[in-house]
Short mmCIF file of C-alpha atoms in Angstrom, two decimals:
data_model
loop_
_atom_site.label_atom_id
_atom_site.label_comp_id
_atom_site.label_asym_id
_atom_site.label_seq_id
_atom_site.Cartn_x
_atom_site.Cartn_y
_atom_site.Cartn_z
CA ASP A 1 -13.83 -29.88 2.56
CA GLY A 2 -13.30 -28.62 -0.96
CA GLY A 3 -11.05 -25.67 -1.52
CA ILE A 4 -7.88 -24.22 -2.93
CA THR A 5 -4.48 -24.85 -1.37
CA GLN A 6 -1.61 -22.49 -2.07
CA SER A 7 1.94 -23.15 -0.98
CA PRO A 8 4.20 -21.94 0.36
CA LYS A 9 2.49 -19.21 2.37
CA TYR A 10 5.72 -17.22 2.61
CA LEU A 11 8.64 -17.36 0.23
CA PHE A 12 11.88 -15.44 0.07
CA ARG A 13 13.92 -15.24 -3.08
CA LYS A 14 17.20 -13.76 -4.08
CA GLU A 15 17.30 -11.60 -7.16
CA GLY A 16 17.88 -13.63 -10.31
CA GLN A 17 16.20 -16.78 -9.04
CA ASN A 18 13.07 -18.35 -10.42
CA VAL A 19 10.46 -19.50 -7.93
CA THR A 20 7.33 -21.61 -8.36
CA LEU A 21 4.13 -21.10 -6.39
CA SER A 22 1.83 -24.07 -6.06
CA CYS A 23 -1.95 -23.99 -6.44
CA GLU A 24 -4.13 -27.08 -6.06
CA GLN A 25 -7.93 -27.24 -6.05
CA ASN A 26 -10.31 -30.10 -5.28
CA LEU A 27 -13.47 -28.29 -6.32
CA ASN A 28 -13.59 -29.87 -9.78
CA HIS A 29 -13.55 -26.38 -11.26
CA ASP A 30 -12.67 -25.99 -14.91
CA ALA A 31 -11.02 -22.59 -14.76
CA MET A 32 -8.09 -21.43 -12.69
CA TYR A 33 -6.50 -18.00 -12.31
CA TRP A 34 -3.50 -16.25 -10.84
CA TYR A 35 -3.81 -12.72 -9.48
CA ARG A 36 -1.18 -10.42 -8.07
CA GLN A 37 -2.03 -8.06 -5.22
CA ASP A 38 -0.06 -4.94 -4.37
CA PRO A 39 -1.05 -2.41 -1.70
CA GLY A 40 -3.45 0.21 -3.04
CA GLN A 41 -3.79 -1.46 -6.45
CA GLY A 42 -6.33 -4.18 -5.92
CA LEU A 43 -5.79 -7.45 -7.75
CA ARG A 44 -4.43 -7.80 -11.26
CA LEU A 45 -4.79 -10.88 -13.45
CA ILE A 46 -1.56 -12.64 -14.42
CA TYR A 47 -2.68 -15.81 -16.21
CA TYR A 48 -5.81 -17.90 -16.50
CA SER A 49 -6.72 -21.32 -17.81
CA GLN A 50 -10.04 -22.75 -18.93
CA ILE A 51 -8.92 -26.27 -19.63
CA VAL A 52 -6.00 -28.62 -19.20
CA ASN A 53 -3.00 -27.85 -21.41
CA ASP A 54 -4.33 -24.42 -22.33
CA PHE A 55 -3.83 -21.03 -20.72
CA GLN A 56 -3.93 -17.36 -21.66
CA LYS A 57 -2.12 -14.24 -20.57
CA GLY A 58 -3.88 -11.78 -18.34
CA ASP A 59 -3.12 -8.11 -17.89
CA ILE A 60 0.38 -8.46 -16.36
CA ALA A 61 1.86 -11.73 -17.68
CA GLU A 62 5.38 -10.46 -18.39
CA GLY A 63 7.96 -12.23 -16.24
CA TYR A 64 5.62 -15.06 -15.27
CA SER A 65 4.89 -18.53 -16.64
CA VAL A 66 2.29 -21.18 -15.88
CA SER A 67 1.37 -24.73 -16.76
CA ARG A 68 -1.88 -26.70 -16.58
CA GLU A 69 -1.01 -30.37 -16.88
CA LYS A 70 -3.80 -31.47 -14.54
CA LYS A 71 -7.24 -30.05 -13.90
CA GLU A 72 -6.47 -29.69 -10.21
CA SER A 73 -3.15 -27.91 -10.50
CA PHE A 74 -2.05 -24.53 -11.86
CA PRO A 75 1.47 -23.63 -10.69
CA LEU A 76 2.90 -20.16 -11.28
CA THR A 77 6.60 -19.54 -11.90
CA VAL A 78 7.94 -16.10 -11.15
CA THR A 79 10.98 -15.77 -13.35
CA SER A 80 14.04 -13.60 -13.00
CA ALA A 81 12.60 -11.45 -15.78
CA GLN A 82 9.91 -10.14 -13.45
CA LYS A 83 11.27 -6.75 -12.45
CA ASN A 84 9.31 -6.27 -9.25
CA PRO A 85 8.17 -9.67 -7.98
CA THR A 86 7.61 -8.82 -4.31
CA ALA A 87 3.84 -9.14 -3.88
CA PHE A 88 0.99 -11.24 -2.55
CA TYR A 89 -0.12 -13.86 -5.07
CA LEU A 90 -3.62 -15.28 -5.10
CA CYS A 91 -4.84 -18.33 -6.96
CA ALA A 92 -8.53 -18.76 -7.75
CA SER A 93 -10.84 -21.14 -9.56
CA SER A 94 -14.34 -21.13 -10.97
CA ILE A 95 -16.95 -23.03 -12.88
CA ILE A 96 -17.38 -21.72 -16.41
CA GLY A 97 -20.29 -21.59 -18.78
CA THR A 98 -23.93 -21.24 -17.83
CA LYS A 99 -24.04 -23.56 -14.86
CA SER A 100 -25.09 -22.25 -11.48
CA GLY A 101 -22.15 -20.68 -9.75
CA ALA A 102 -20.38 -19.86 -12.96
CA ASN A 103 -18.22 -16.75 -12.94
CA VAL A 104 -17.86 -16.79 -9.16
CA LEU A 105 -14.24 -17.07 -8.06
CA THR A 106 -13.10 -19.11 -5.09
CA PHE A 107 -9.73 -17.93 -3.77
CA GLY A 108 -6.88 -19.61 -2.00
CA ALA A 109 -5.23 -18.08 1.09
CA GLY A 110 -2.38 -16.61 -0.93
CA SER A 111 1.40 -16.76 -1.09
CA ARG A 112 3.58 -13.82 -0.11
CA LEU A 113 6.78 -13.55 -2.11
CA THR A 114 9.60 -11.31 -0.96
CA VAL A 115 12.68 -10.68 -3.05
CA LEU A 116 15.74 -9.97 -0.95
CA ALA B 1 -10.75 3.15 -20.36
CA GLN B 2 -12.75 0.52 -18.57
CA SER B 3 -12.32 0.72 -14.82
CA VAL B 4 -13.62 0.02 -11.35
CA THR B 5 -13.36 2.84 -8.81
CA GLN B 6 -13.59 2.65 -5.07
CA PRO B 7 -13.32 6.29 -4.03
CA ASP B 8 -12.64 5.64 -0.36
CA ILE B 9 -9.25 4.15 0.41
CA HIS B 10 -9.87 4.02 4.14
CA ILE B 11 -13.02 4.27 6.29
CA THR B 12 -13.25 4.34 10.08
CA VAL B 13 -16.60 3.44 11.63
CA SER B 14 -17.80 2.89 15.18
CA GLU B 15 -19.09 -0.49 16.17
CA GLY B 16 -22.85 -0.54 15.80
CA ALA B 17 -22.89 2.27 13.24
CA SER B 18 -23.90 1.83 9.64
CA LEU B 19 -21.40 1.35 6.84
CA GLU B 20 -21.54 2.18 3.15
CA LEU B 21 -18.75 1.45 0.70
CA ARG B 22 -18.88 2.99 -2.73
CA CYS B 23 -18.11 1.36 -6.06
CA ASN B 24 -18.42 2.80 -9.55
CA TYR B 25 -17.61 1.12 -12.82
CA SER B 26 -17.24 2.28 -16.39
CA TYR B 27 -18.24 -0.31 -18.95
CA GLY B 28 -20.50 -0.15 -21.96
CA ALA B 29 -22.85 -2.86 -20.85
CA THR B 30 -23.96 -4.01 -17.42
CA PRO B 31 -21.29 -6.35 -16.14
CA TYR B 32 -21.54 -8.96 -13.46
CA LEU B 33 -20.77 -7.24 -10.15
CA PHE B 34 -19.18 -8.60 -6.99
CA TRP B 35 -18.07 -7.60 -3.53
CA TYR B 36 -15.29 -9.55 -1.84
CA VAL B 37 -13.81 -9.19 1.65
CA GLN B 38 -10.23 -9.92 2.67
CA SER B 39 -8.87 -10.34 6.19
CA PRO B 40 -5.16 -9.58 6.67
CA GLY B 41 -2.90 -12.11 5.00
CA GLN B 42 -5.83 -14.14 3.70
CA GLY B 43 -7.57 -14.81 0.43
CA LEU B 44 -10.77 -13.16 -0.68
CA GLN B 45 -14.24 -14.28 0.34
CA LEU B 46 -17.32 -13.53 -1.72
CA LEU B 47 -19.86 -11.34 0.09
CA LEU B 48 -22.44 -11.04 -2.67
CA LYS B 49 -22.92 -10.78 -6.41
CA TYR B 50 -25.28 -9.23 -8.95
CA PHE B 51 -25.92 -10.82 -12.31
CA SER B 52 -29.43 -9.67 -13.15
CA GLY B 53 -32.90 -9.19 -11.69
CA ASP B 54 -33.59 -7.51 -8.37
CA THR B 55 -31.15 -4.65 -8.00
CA LEU B 56 -30.91 -5.02 -4.22
CA VAL B 57 -28.93 -8.12 -3.39
CA GLN B 58 -28.37 -9.71 -0.02
CA GLY B 59 -25.12 -11.34 0.94
CA ILE B 60 -23.43 -13.04 3.82
CA LYS B 61 -22.61 -11.47 7.19
CA GLY B 62 -25.57 -9.07 6.96
CA PHE B 63 -24.26 -7.15 3.95
CA GLU B 64 -26.35 -5.92 1.04
CA ALA B 65 -25.61 -4.01 -2.15
CA GLU B 66 -27.68 -2.03 -4.58
CA PHE B 67 -27.05 -1.85 -8.30
CA LYS B 68 -27.95 1.50 -9.85
CA ARG B 69 -27.63 1.41 -13.61
CA SER B 70 -28.09 5.16 -14.03
CA GLN B 71 -25.16 5.84 -11.73
CA SER B 72 -23.02 2.84 -12.76
CA SER B 73 -22.72 2.07 -9.08
CA PHE B 74 -22.84 -0.98 -6.86
CA ASN B 75 -22.54 0.27 -3.27
CA LEU B 76 -22.18 -2.08 -0.33
CA ARG B 77 -24.02 -1.45 2.94
CA LYS B 78 -24.38 -2.88 6.40
CA PRO B 79 -26.83 -1.42 8.94
CA SER B 80 -24.79 -2.21 12.05
CA VAL B 81 -21.08 -2.94 11.94
CA HIS B 82 -19.41 -5.51 14.18
CA TRP B 83 -15.74 -5.46 15.18
CA SER B 84 -15.22 -8.56 13.04
CA ASP B 85 -16.11 -6.54 9.93
CA ALA B 86 -12.73 -4.82 10.05
CA ALA B 87 -11.10 -5.91 6.80
CA GLU B 88 -10.41 -4.78 3.25
CA TYR B 89 -13.29 -4.78 0.82
CA PHE B 90 -13.00 -5.11 -2.93
CA CYS B 91 -15.53 -4.37 -5.61
CA ALA B 92 -15.05 -6.33 -8.82
CA VAL B 93 -16.65 -6.64 -12.23
CA ASP B 94 -16.70 -9.38 -14.80
CA ARG B 95 -16.63 -7.70 -18.16
CA ARG B 96 -18.68 -10.47 -19.81
CA ALA B 97 -18.15 -9.41 -23.38
CA ASP B 98 -14.99 -11.41 -23.80
CA SER B 99 -14.51 -12.87 -20.40
CA TRP B 100 -15.87 -15.08 -17.70
CA GLY B 101 -14.33 -15.03 -14.28
CA LYS B 102 -11.59 -12.62 -15.37
CA LEU B 103 -12.43 -9.97 -12.87
CA GLN B 104 -11.42 -6.33 -12.85
CA PHE B 105 -10.92 -5.23 -9.24
CA GLY B 106 -11.12 -1.87 -7.56
CA ALA B 107 -8.20 -0.76 -5.40
CA GLY B 108 -10.03 -1.71 -2.22
CA THR B 109 -11.40 0.07 0.85
CA GLN B 110 -9.83 -0.60 4.23
CA VAL B 111 -12.43 -0.59 7.00
CA VAL B 112 -11.40 0.05 10.59
CA VAL B 113 -13.95 -0.51 13.36
CA THR B 114 -13.56 1.40 16.61
CA PRO B 115 -15.15 0.46 19.94
#
């Protein structure tokens, strides 16, 4: 079945360490996204990418980095510059343009990062 | 400022009773509108969406939502709640003017279902 796989599901990090969250999709979607979820705040967009080798900052990109070397993959690195990285991170993908199903996000199951 | 508001942080409803979750947005034009549901520790699942046309939209799991342009609202309803509907529900908008798929989410409404 097609879908989005995020790993690891749980991750613990010491302060000052960078960590990378994996996101892989086999839906053949063009666009991929990273959202951060904190209790009582909904989801906030970190980065998004429309096409391989191109990505743009979302609303809260500071302290994060991404790459898009393959259509299927969009890993997120939480750097030591992120002041409050403990959160639930959700990866999503979508078709873009005017095709049926465009603009509808499909989400992965999420990765919970805890900084010790 | 552009925003999505879910006024109810937490709702408790008896099994079999009706449920209505409120969502208001503030954007200049009519955006694309969505409702997603999230079970604990899981990703989000799309319940329904409104892009244009009939303002009453049907979704999965027996949910429906009504878009009211005059009130800038997109409220979610279910006539009879099941215990499995206990979850967190998020309203979201796609701003369209400069975006596609970059959703703005409300803070969510936690739904608890009692026997």
